């Protein structure tokens, strides 16, 4: 998977929030085999131990993808992104502009506005968006080279609520990296996303809130690999009726 100018060997991206302890987080990162982790600037800026947390993440050797979580306007997101660039020393930014408090659905109008402003400012934008094709086109026109459609509301663990829409995105944007972001709750969800032809999966709560976060991180890594392998193997089409695997021709006839 190539994201902007960076090639990655792992299709799994991992969030760093909600873990019971920094030690568990570090173990989960290692178990996942990921190369990119997301970090919320807002959480680090308000946490007295933010500097220590950032130092710990830097020691993992992972590439950091800061996000604008919690922003509800284009201007707020742009300001947060610029602060994140100073704090984390990267021009990568996961752009979130929330439009609905209950579902955490993106405000797609403000999202496109913020994406354009950040792209013009030299950012490499990773937009958290819906599975709408027109919104995807507008984001690409604004300067994005990656799209991150949701599978379901953030933190819900509902899996892929509209796989047909994701399949349509894959067909409509055949050369654009697509990363399912939000809603993945189980390894089967991650595998399904990859079977649909997605290039990657970004998840957080599914691992952080599992009974065994390290074990779940490992399971998600295997699921992503299996789903990708399944997609490349060209799965059989679904059928409306049963088709016998043993031919009827040549069976003995009882008189």
XYZ file of C-alpha atoms in Angstrom:
255
model
C 0.000 0.000 0.000
C 1.350 3.396 -0.992
C 0.013 6.438 0.863
C 1.217 9.641 -0.751
C 4.996 9.164 -0.942
C 5.251 6.339 1.591
C 5.031 2.612 0.921
C 3.759 0.379 3.712
C 3.841 -3.378 4.082
C 0.995 -3.533 6.629
C -2.592 -2.646 5.695
C -3.582 -2.156 9.341
C -3.492 1.284 10.993
C -4.029 1.478 14.744
C -5.414 4.166 17.035
C -3.848 4.880 20.429
C -6.802 5.998 22.599
C -8.696 4.251 25.429
C -6.078 1.642 26.371
C -5.906 0.595 30.004
C -2.199 1.404 30.211
C 0.691 2.589 28.044
C 2.298 -0.829 28.398
C -0.741 -2.578 26.938
C -0.855 -0.054 24.110
C 2.776 -0.706 23.199
C 2.231 -4.467 23.279
C -0.836 -4.109 21.057
C 1.081 -1.980 18.556
C 3.789 -4.624 18.313
C 1.268 -7.462 18.029
C -0.652 -5.682 15.250
C 2.368 -5.415 12.985
C 1.145 -1.972 11.950
C 3.439 0.799 10.736
C 1.118 3.778 11.281
C -0.563 4.880 14.513
C -3.047 7.710 14.971
C -2.785 10.243 17.782
C -5.249 12.917 18.858
C -3.629 16.317 19.400
C -6.537 17.418 21.596
C -6.019 14.537 24.004
C -2.300 15.131 24.214
C -2.692 18.880 24.625
C -5.053 18.503 27.590
C -3.253 15.627 29.273
C -0.531 16.601 31.751
C 1.374 13.461 30.794
C 1.107 14.260 27.082
C 4.835 14.760 26.566
C 5.658 11.429 28.189
C 2.988 9.721 26.102
C 4.395 11.202 22.894
C 7.923 10.145 23.851
C 6.658 6.612 24.433
C 4.970 6.474 21.030
C 8.071 7.824 19.334
C 10.081 4.999 20.845
C 7.856 2.444 19.081
C 9.286 3.598 15.747
C 5.841 3.850 14.199
C 4.840 6.582 11.755
C 2.431 8.964 13.498
C -0.763 10.117 11.818
C -2.156 12.970 13.965
C -5.903 13.516 13.791
C -8.281 16.403 14.304
C -10.712 14.404 16.458
C -13.304 16.523 18.216
C -13.357 19.340 15.668
C -16.769 20.563 14.513
C -15.871 23.237 11.953
C -13.492 23.623 9.054
C -11.573 26.433 10.751
C -11.215 24.471 13.980
C -9.897 21.459 12.073
C -7.416 23.541 10.053
C -6.083 25.228 13.195
C -5.739 21.887 14.987
C -3.949 20.362 12.001
C -1.415 23.184 11.915
C -0.755 22.744 15.613
C -0.332 18.998 15.092
C 2.254 19.617 12.391
C 4.304 21.655 14.848
C 3.936 19.153 17.692
C 4.489 15.917 15.788
C 6.738 17.137 12.981
C 4.724 15.620 10.138
C 2.623 16.922 7.274
C 0.329 13.876 7.472
C -3.060 14.609 9.020
C -6.164 12.510 9.523
C -8.902 15.059 8.952
C -12.068 14.730 11.023
C -14.830 17.352 11.013
C -17.772 16.017 12.998
C -21.260 17.093 11.966
C -23.534 15.025 14.212
C -23.003 14.584 17.931
C -24.704 11.180 18.271
C -23.459 9.342 15.189
C -20.184 11.292 14.842
C -20.940 11.428 11.135
C -18.620 13.758 9.221
C -19.828 17.181 8.121
C -18.938 16.561 4.500
C -19.286 20.210 3.457
C -16.872 21.448 6.113
C -14.672 18.414 5.452
C -14.149 19.344 1.792
C -13.513 22.974 2.753
C -10.907 22.015 5.350
C -9.287 19.449 3.047
C -8.769 22.068 0.354
C -7.253 24.562 2.792
C -4.878 21.982 4.245
C -3.826 20.592 0.865
C -2.946 24.102 -0.285
C -0.914 24.474 2.899
C 1.206 21.434 2.057
C -0.571 18.794 4.148
C -1.077 15.207 3.056
C -4.709 14.799 4.052
C -6.380 11.549 5.120
C -10.094 12.491 5.256
C -12.520 10.558 7.459
C -15.581 10.618 5.229
C -18.807 8.863 4.356
C -19.171 6.290 1.592
C -20.713 8.859 -0.788
C -19.149 8.895 -4.257
C -19.727 12.595 -4.911
C -18.119 13.580 -1.617
C -15.188 11.358 -2.534
C -14.802 13.135 -5.861
C -14.887 16.549 -4.182
C -12.202 15.482 -1.705
C -9.942 14.312 -4.510
C -10.515 17.587 -6.344
C -9.565 19.399 -3.117
C -6.161 17.689 -3.151
C -6.621 14.465 -1.186
C -4.943 11.338 -2.533
C -6.474 8.946 0.001
C -10.093 8.395 1.082
C -11.124 6.938 4.444
C -14.821 5.973 4.296
C -16.555 4.864 7.470
C -17.820 1.331 7.935
C -20.175 2.381 10.751
C -20.255 5.109 13.438
C -17.012 5.593 15.369
C -16.643 3.214 18.298
C -19.878 1.341 17.527
C -18.327 -1.977 16.511
C -21.236 -2.543 14.120
C -19.026 -3.690 11.279
C -19.661 -2.700 7.665
C -23.239 -1.412 7.580
C -23.231 -0.766 3.826
C -20.808 -3.086 2.048
C -22.471 -2.366 -1.298
C -21.528 1.315 -0.983
C -17.914 0.391 -0.212
C -17.900 -1.964 -3.179
C -19.183 0.879 -5.340
C -16.413 3.163 -4.046
C -13.827 0.585 -4.993
C -15.222 0.369 -8.509
C -15.555 4.151 -8.864
C -12.074 4.941 -7.535
C -9.996 1.996 -8.784
C -6.593 3.642 -8.265
C -7.271 5.662 -5.091
C -6.149 4.148 -1.761
C -9.292 3.394 0.284
C -9.002 2.761 4.016
C -12.064 1.780 6.030
C -12.090 3.953 9.127
C -14.532 3.490 12.024
C -17.049 0.827 12.925
C -14.853 -2.276 12.696
C -15.517 -4.379 15.789
C -14.351 -7.892 14.995
C -11.685 -9.566 12.883
C -14.396 -10.735 10.484
C -15.275 -7.069 9.811
C -11.667 -6.283 8.933
C -11.445 -9.331 6.687
C -14.667 -8.340 4.922
C -13.345 -4.849 4.239
C -10.215 -6.248 2.642
C -12.195 -8.829 0.638
C -14.156 -5.917 -0.851
C -10.885 -4.565 -2.209
C -10.111 -1.921 0.384
C -6.437 -1.081 0.725
C -6.412 -0.880 4.507
C -8.327 -0.739 7.779
C -7.953 1.814 10.570
C -9.342 0.823 13.954
C -8.989 1.704 17.621
C -11.846 0.789 19.958
C -12.076 -2.805 18.723
C -8.589 -3.448 20.084
C -8.442 -1.027 23.016
C -11.715 -2.246 24.553
C -11.259 -5.960 23.906
C -10.858 -8.269 26.887
C -7.389 -9.055 25.555
C -6.207 -6.050 23.511
C -2.925 -7.661 22.536
C -4.644 -10.837 21.371
C -7.209 -8.797 19.435
C -4.491 -6.724 17.775
C -2.862 -9.929 16.600
C -6.214 -11.273 15.363
C -6.922 -8.083 13.423
C -3.541 -8.301 11.731
C -4.257 -11.856 10.606
C -7.774 -10.907 9.459
C -6.472 -8.078 7.290
C -3.928 -10.403 5.712
C -6.532 -13.123 5.107
C -9.013 -10.673 3.617
C -6.424 -9.253 1.260
C -5.336 -12.733 0.165
C -8.979 -13.658 -0.392
C -9.540 -10.581 -2.555
C -6.496 -11.335 -4.687
C -7.644 -14.953 -5.101
C -10.815 -13.700 -6.872
C -13.638 -15.249 -4.771
C -16.484 -17.103 -6.464
C -19.702 -15.184 -7.111
C -22.671 -15.736 -4.801
C -25.395 -17.953 -6.218
C -29.150 -17.883 -5.700
C -29.463 -21.677 -5.715
C -27.454 -24.682 -4.652
C -25.060 -26.207 -7.167
C -23.960 -29.784 -6.432
C -20.234 -30.270 -6.117
C -20.622 -33.927 -7.200
C -21.984 -34.343 -10.743
C -25.301 -36.148 -11.140
C -24.258 -37.673 -14.451
C -23.064 -41.226 -14.016
C -24.912 -42.023 -10.777
C -26.416 -45.491 -10.492
C -30.116 -45.780 -11.352
C -32.245 -47.955 -9.071
C -34.909 -49.865 -11.043
